[in-house]
């Protein structure tokens, strides 16, 4: 005898469930918690290891002074001035130090304020590249990087991704037009706007 077929799901319902499955990913654990903790003790060493493509050469005295200045400003809320020639990588070091502060949980909404709008865009792109394409960061900080990596850095896809077994998205967002990148679970926001681009107008309200 022929087996009776079960009720056929409406096409719209089936497509909706298929889309939801495609938006899910399997969360991964940190590959090496001991390594992560060891490098977190020193910003310069953290940058040389986790952002090795951007910082392939050893830091000079001026680079260490810039790192110290960023950490000082973050911890005290004060100011710190470092003068260096053009082409010494000042902006890249600042962007890297900001990333370190966010990944280690020391600040939740740092804002890079360069002079030019193009430099503000470069800051955001530097951070997005690290979040979406940096294999070392993904291995040791999957809770931060995985939604961006799974979404290939696409703003539309990153926003809709869910951890498997959860119905709601992770909260990660890429909103370059507003000058911000929101990390999963509202753990932090990276922001950048030029000096004349209203950096004080950058804002984010957690759900």
C-alpha positions as YAML, in Angstrom:
chain: A
units: angstrom
residues:
- id: 1
  name: UNK
  ca: [0.00, 0.00, 0.00]
- id: 2
  name: UNK
  ca: [1.13, 3.52, -0.69]
- id: 3
  name: UNK
  ca: [2.26, 5.55, 2.28]
- id: 4
  name: UNK
  ca: [0.18, 8.55, 3.09]
- id: 5
  name: UNK
  ca: [1.98, 11.79, 2.64]
- id: 6
  name: UNK
  ca: [1.96, 14.26, 5.49]
- id: 7
  name: UNK
  ca: [0.48, 17.69, 5.15]
- id: 8
  name: UNK
  ca: [2.37, 19.83, 2.71]
- id: 9
  name: UNK
  ca: [3.73, 23.03, 4.22]
- id: 10
  name: UNK
  ca: [2.80, 26.19, 2.42]
- id: 11
  name: UNK
  ca: [5.64, 27.41, 0.22]
- id: 12
  name: UNK
  ca: [5.90, 30.66, 2.14]
- id: 13
  name: UNK
  ca: [6.35, 28.82, 5.45]
- id: 14
  name: UNK
  ca: [8.95, 26.48, 3.98]
- id: 15
  name: UNK
  ca: [10.92, 29.33, 2.48]
- id: 16
  name: UNK
  ca: [10.82, 31.23, 5.76]
- id: 17
  name: UNK
  ca: [12.24, 28.27, 7.68]
- id: 18
  name: UNK
  ca: [14.90, 27.73, 5.02]
- id: 19
  name: UNK
  ca: [15.97, 31.36, 5.26]
- id: 20
  name: UNK
  ca: [16.15, 31.11, 9.05]
- id: 21
  name: UNK
  ca: [18.41, 28.03, 8.82]
- id: 22
  name: UNK
  ca: [20.67, 29.85, 6.40]
- id: 23
  name: UNK
  ca: [21.02, 32.72, 8.87]
- id: 24
  name: UNK
  ca: [22.20, 30.43, 11.66]
- id: 25
  name: UNK
  ca: [25.78, 29.51, 12.54]
- id: 26
  name: UNK
  ca: [27.35, 27.20, 15.10]
- id: 27
  name: UNK
  ca: [29.10, 29.27, 17.80]
- id: 28
  name: UNK
  ca: [32.70, 28.27, 18.41]
- id: 29
  name: UNK
  ca: [34.71, 28.36, 21.65]
- id: 30
  name: UNK
  ca: [37.97, 30.24, 22.07]
- id: 31
  name: UNK
  ca: [40.73, 28.07, 20.64]
- id: 32
  name: UNK
  ca: [43.38, 28.98, 23.22]
- id: 33
  name: UNK
  ca: [42.19, 30.91, 26.32]
- id: 34
  name: UNK
  ca: [45.67, 30.80, 27.87]
- id: 35
  name: UNK
  ca: [47.24, 32.39, 24.79]
- id: 36
  name: UNK
  ca: [44.52, 35.03, 24.68]
- id: 37
  name: UNK
  ca: [45.04, 35.92, 28.33]
- id: 38
  name: UNK
  ca: [48.82, 36.00, 27.91]
- id: 39
  name: UNK
  ca: [48.76, 38.47, 25.03]
- id: 40
  name: UNK
  ca: [46.10, 40.64, 26.65]
- id: 41
  name: UNK
  ca: [48.65, 41.66, 29.29]
- id: 42
  name: UNK
  ca: [50.52, 43.83, 26.78]
- id: 43
  name: UNK
  ca: [48.95, 45.90, 24.00]
- id: 44
  name: UNK
  ca: [52.03, 45.97, 21.75]
- id: 45
  name: UNK
  ca: [52.46, 42.19, 21.92]
- id: 46
  name: UNK
  ca: [48.72, 41.71, 21.34]
- id: 47
  name: UNK
  ca: [48.88, 43.85, 18.20]
- id: 48
  name: UNK
  ca: [52.00, 42.14, 16.85]
- id: 49
  name: UNK
  ca: [50.34, 38.73, 17.22]
- id: 50
  name: UNK
  ca: [46.66, 39.27, 16.48]
- id: 51
  name: UNK
  ca: [47.12, 42.03, 13.87]
- id: 52
  name: UNK
  ca: [50.33, 40.66, 12.45]
- id: 53
  name: UNK
  ca: [49.52, 41.64, 8.86]
- id: 54
  name: UNK
  ca: [49.19, 45.30, 9.81]
- id: 55
  name: UNK
  ca: [52.13, 45.26, 12.23]
- id: 56
  name: UNK
  ca: [54.67, 42.97, 10.63]
- id: 57
  name: UNK
  ca: [57.68, 44.94, 11.87]
- id: 58
  name: UNK
  ca: [58.70, 45.55, 15.50]
- id: 59
  name: UNK
  ca: [57.38, 48.75, 17.04]
- id: 60
  name: UNK
  ca: [59.76, 51.66, 17.43]
- id: 61
  name: UNK
  ca: [59.88, 54.05, 20.36]
- id: 62
  name: UNK
  ca: [57.42, 56.44, 18.71]
- id: 63
  name: UNK
  ca: [54.90, 53.65, 18.14]
- id: 64
  name: UNK
  ca: [55.15, 52.53, 21.76]
- id: 65
  name: UNK
  ca: [54.65, 56.14, 22.84]
- id: 66
  name: UNK
  ca: [51.47, 56.32, 20.75]
- id: 67
  name: UNK
  ca: [50.19, 53.07, 22.27]
- id: 68
  name: UNK
  ca: [50.93, 54.35, 25.77]
- id: 69
  name: UNK
  ca: [49.12, 57.58, 24.96]
- id: 70
  name: UNK
  ca: [45.98, 55.79, 23.78]
- id: 71
  name: UNK
  ca: [45.93, 53.56, 26.86]
- id: 72
  name: UNK
  ca: [46.49, 56.55, 29.13]
- id: 73
  name: UNK
  ca: [43.63, 58.48, 27.54]
- id: 74
  name: UNK
  ca: [41.30, 55.49, 27.79]
- id: 75
  name: UNK
  ca: [42.06, 54.82, 31.44]
- id: 76
  name: UNK
  ca: [42.10, 58.39, 32.71]
- id: 77
  name: UNK
  ca: [39.82, 60.22, 30.32]
- id: 78
  name: UNK
  ca: [42.63, 62.73, 29.91]
- id: 79
  name: UNK
  ca: [44.68, 63.93, 26.97]
- id: 80
  name: UNK
  ca: [47.96, 62.83, 25.53]
- id: 81
  name: UNK
  ca: [49.89, 64.38, 22.65]
- id: 82
  name: UNK
  ca: [52.42, 62.58, 20.48]
- id: 83
  name: UNK
  ca: [54.14, 64.29, 17.53]
- id: 84
  name: UNK
  ca: [55.52, 62.09, 14.77]
- id: 85
  name: UNK
  ca: [56.47, 62.53, 11.09]
- id: 86
  name: UNK
  ca: [54.08, 61.64, 8.29]
- id: 87
  name: UNK
  ca: [54.17, 58.03, 7.17]
- id: 88
  name: UNK
  ca: [55.15, 56.54, 10.52]
- id: 89
  name: UNK
  ca: [51.84, 54.66, 10.87]
- id: 90
  name: UNK
  ca: [50.32, 56.85, 13.58]
- id: 91
  name: UNK
  ca: [46.70, 56.28, 12.55]
- id: 92
  name: UNK
  ca: [47.12, 52.54, 12.11]
- id: 93
  name: UNK
  ca: [48.68, 52.18, 15.56]
- id: 94
  name: UNK
  ca: [45.86, 54.24, 17.10]
- id: 95
  name: UNK
  ca: [43.25, 52.10, 15.34]
- id: 96
  name: UNK
  ca: [44.97, 48.95, 16.55]
- id: 97
  name: UNK
  ca: [45.19, 50.18, 20.14]
- id: 98
  name: UNK
  ca: [41.47, 51.04, 20.07]
- id: 99
  name: UNK
  ca: [40.70, 47.52, 18.85]
- id: 100
  name: UNK
  ca: [42.78, 46.09, 21.70]
- id: 101
  name: UNK
  ca: [40.87, 48.16, 24.26]
- id: 102
  name: UNK
  ca: [37.53, 46.93, 22.91]
- id: 103
  name: UNK
  ca: [38.52, 43.26, 22.63]
- id: 104
  name: UNK
  ca: [39.90, 43.25, 26.16]
- id: 105
  name: UNK
  ca: [36.75, 44.91, 27.52]
- id: 106
  name: UNK
  ca: [38.43, 48.10, 28.75]
- id: 107
  name: UNK
  ca: [36.21, 50.51, 26.80]
- id: 108
  name: UNK
  ca: [32.73, 50.16, 25.28]
- id: 109
  name: UNK
  ca: [32.41, 53.06, 22.86]
- id: 110
  name: UNK
  ca: [35.74, 54.45, 21.67]
- id: 111
  name: UNK
  ca: [35.66, 57.03, 18.89]
- id: 112
  name: UNK
  ca: [38.55, 57.77, 16.55]
- id: 113
  name: UNK
  ca: [38.48, 61.42, 15.43]
- id: 114
  name: UNK
  ca: [40.93, 62.03, 12.58]
- id: 115
  name: UNK
  ca: [41.15, 65.30, 10.71]
- id: 116
  name: UNK
  ca: [39.90, 64.02, 7.33]
- id: 117
  name: UNK
  ca: [36.73, 62.13, 6.44]
- id: 118
  name: UNK
  ca: [38.75, 59.66, 4.36]
- id: 119
  name: UNK
  ca: [40.82, 58.77, 7.43]
- id: 120
  name: UNK
  ca: [37.65, 58.13, 9.42]
- id: 121
  name: UNK
  ca: [36.54, 55.71, 6.71]
- id: 122
  name: UNK
  ca: [39.94, 54.01, 6.87]
- id: 123
  name: UNK
  ca: [39.54, 53.47, 10.61]
- id: 124
  name: UNK
  ca: [36.17, 51.79, 10.13]
- id: 125
  name: UNK
  ca: [37.52, 49.65, 7.29]
- id: 126
  name: UNK
  ca: [40.55, 48.61, 9.35]
- id: 127
  name: UNK
  ca: [38.28, 47.42, 12.16]
- id: 128
  name: UNK
  ca: [35.88, 45.67, 9.80]
- id: 129
  name: UNK
  ca: [38.73, 43.82, 8.09]
- id: 130
  name: UNK
  ca: [39.99, 42.63, 11.47]
- id: 131
  name: UNK
  ca: [36.52, 41.49, 12.54]
- id: 132
  name: UNK
  ca: [35.61, 39.73, 9.31]
- id: 133
  name: UNK
  ca: [38.86, 38.42, 7.86]
- id: 134
  name: UNK
  ca: [41.45, 38.05, 10.64]
- id: 135
  name: UNK
  ca: [41.87, 34.33, 11.30]
- id: 136
  name: UNK
  ca: [43.83, 34.72, 14.54]
- id: 137
  name: UNK
  ca: [41.22, 37.02, 16.08]
- id: 138
  name: UNK
  ca: [38.45, 34.67, 14.95]
- id: 139
  name: UNK
  ca: [40.12, 31.68, 16.63]
- id: 140
  name: UNK
  ca: [40.64, 33.34, 20.02]
- id: 141
  name: UNK
  ca: [37.72, 35.83, 20.01]
- id: 142
  name: UNK
  ca: [34.88, 33.97, 18.24]
- id: 143
  name: UNK
  ca: [32.22, 35.57, 20.45]
- id: 144
  name: UNK
  ca: [33.16, 38.89, 18.85]
- id: 145
  name: UNK
  ca: [34.33, 38.01, 15.35]
- id: 146
  name: UNK
  ca: [32.17, 35.08, 14.26]
- id: 147
  name: UNK
  ca: [29.07, 37.01, 13.12]
- id: 148
  name: UNK
  ca: [31.27, 39.30, 11.00]
- id: 149
  name: UNK
  ca: [33.26, 36.37, 9.63]
- id: 150
  name: UNK
  ca: [30.17, 34.29, 8.82]
- id: 151
  name: UNK
  ca: [28.60, 37.32, 7.19]
- id: 152
  name: UNK
  ca: [31.74, 38.07, 5.12]
- id: 153
  name: UNK
  ca: [31.62, 41.65, 6.40]
- id: 154
  name: UNK
  ca: [28.35, 42.32, 4.56]
- id: 155
  name: UNK
  ca: [26.21, 44.79, 6.53]
- id: 156
  name: UNK
  ca: [22.94, 43.13, 5.49]
- id: 157
  name: UNK
  ca: [24.04, 39.58, 6.27]
- id: 158
  name: UNK
  ca: [25.87, 40.39, 9.53]
- id: 159
  name: UNK
  ca: [22.74, 42.06, 10.89]
- id: 160
  name: UNK
  ca: [20.52, 39.00, 10.33]
- id: 161
  name: UNK
  ca: [22.78, 36.17, 11.55]
- id: 162
  name: UNK
  ca: [21.74, 34.11, 14.59]
- id: 163
  name: UNK
  ca: [23.53, 31.57, 16.70]
- id: 164
  name: UNK
  ca: [22.11, 28.09, 16.17]
- id: 165
  name: UNK
  ca: [19.33, 27.45, 18.65]
- id: 166
  name: UNK
  ca: [18.55, 31.14, 19.05]
- id: 167
  name: UNK
  ca: [15.78, 33.03, 17.27]
- id: 168
  name: UNK
  ca: [17.14, 36.55, 17.62]
- id: 169
  name: UNK
  ca: [20.16, 37.97, 15.74]
- id: 170
  name: UNK
  ca: [23.42, 38.46, 17.62]
- id: 171
  name: UNK
  ca: [23.09, 42.24, 17.53]
- id: 172
  name: UNK
  ca: [26.23, 42.71, 15.43]
- id: 173
  name: UNK
  ca: [25.85, 45.49, 12.86]
- id: 174
  name: UNK
  ca: [27.98, 47.33, 10.33]
- id: 175
  name: UNK
  ca: [26.63, 50.86, 9.79]
- id: 176
  name: UNK
  ca: [29.43, 52.60, 7.95]
- id: 177
  name: UNK
  ca: [27.14, 55.42, 6.82]
- id: 178
  name: UNK
  ca: [26.66, 56.34, 10.49]
- id: 179
  name: UNK
  ca: [30.31, 55.78, 11.34]
- id: 180
  name: UNK
  ca: [29.81, 52.85, 13.73]
- id: 181
  name: UNK
  ca: [30.34, 49.10, 14.00]
- id: 182
  name: UNK
  ca: [28.31, 47.37, 16.71]
- id: 183
  name: UNK
  ca: [29.72, 44.21, 18.25]
- id: 184
  name: UNK
  ca: [27.54, 41.20, 19.17]
- id: 185
  name: UNK
  ca: [25.33, 41.39, 22.27]
- id: 186
  name: UNK
  ca: [25.94, 45.16, 22.45]
- id: 187
  name: UNK
  ca: [29.27, 44.44, 24.14]
- id: 188
  name: UNK
  ca: [30.89, 47.48, 22.47]
- id: 189
  name: UNK
  ca: [30.68, 49.94, 19.60]
- id: 190
  name: UNK
  ca: [33.53, 51.17, 17.43]
- id: 191
  name: UNK
  ca: [33.02, 54.68, 16.07]
- id: 192
  name: UNK
  ca: [34.88, 57.10, 13.84]
- id: 193
  name: UNK
  ca: [34.09, 60.56, 12.47]
- id: 194
  name: UNK
  ca: [36.30, 63.35, 11.18]
- id: 195
  name: UNK
  ca: [36.94, 66.51, 13.14]
- id: 196
  name: UNK
  ca: [34.33, 68.31, 11.03]
- id: 197
  name: UNK
  ca: [31.98, 65.34, 10.84]
- id: 198
  name: UNK
  ca: [30.22, 65.80, 14.18]
- id: 199
  name: UNK
  ca: [31.90, 63.04, 16.23]
- id: 200
  name: UNK
  ca: [29.74, 64.01, 19.21]
- id: 201
  name: UNK
  ca: [26.72, 63.00, 17.16]
- id: 202
  name: UNK
  ca: [27.78, 59.34, 17.12]
- id: 203
  name: UNK
  ca: [25.38, 57.41, 19.30]
- id: 204
  name: UNK
  ca: [24.01, 53.96, 19.95]
- id: 205
  name: UNK
  ca: [21.24, 52.76, 22.23]
- id: 206
  name: UNK
  ca: [21.25, 49.10, 23.21]
- id: 207
  name: UNK
  ca: [17.99, 47.21, 22.88]
...
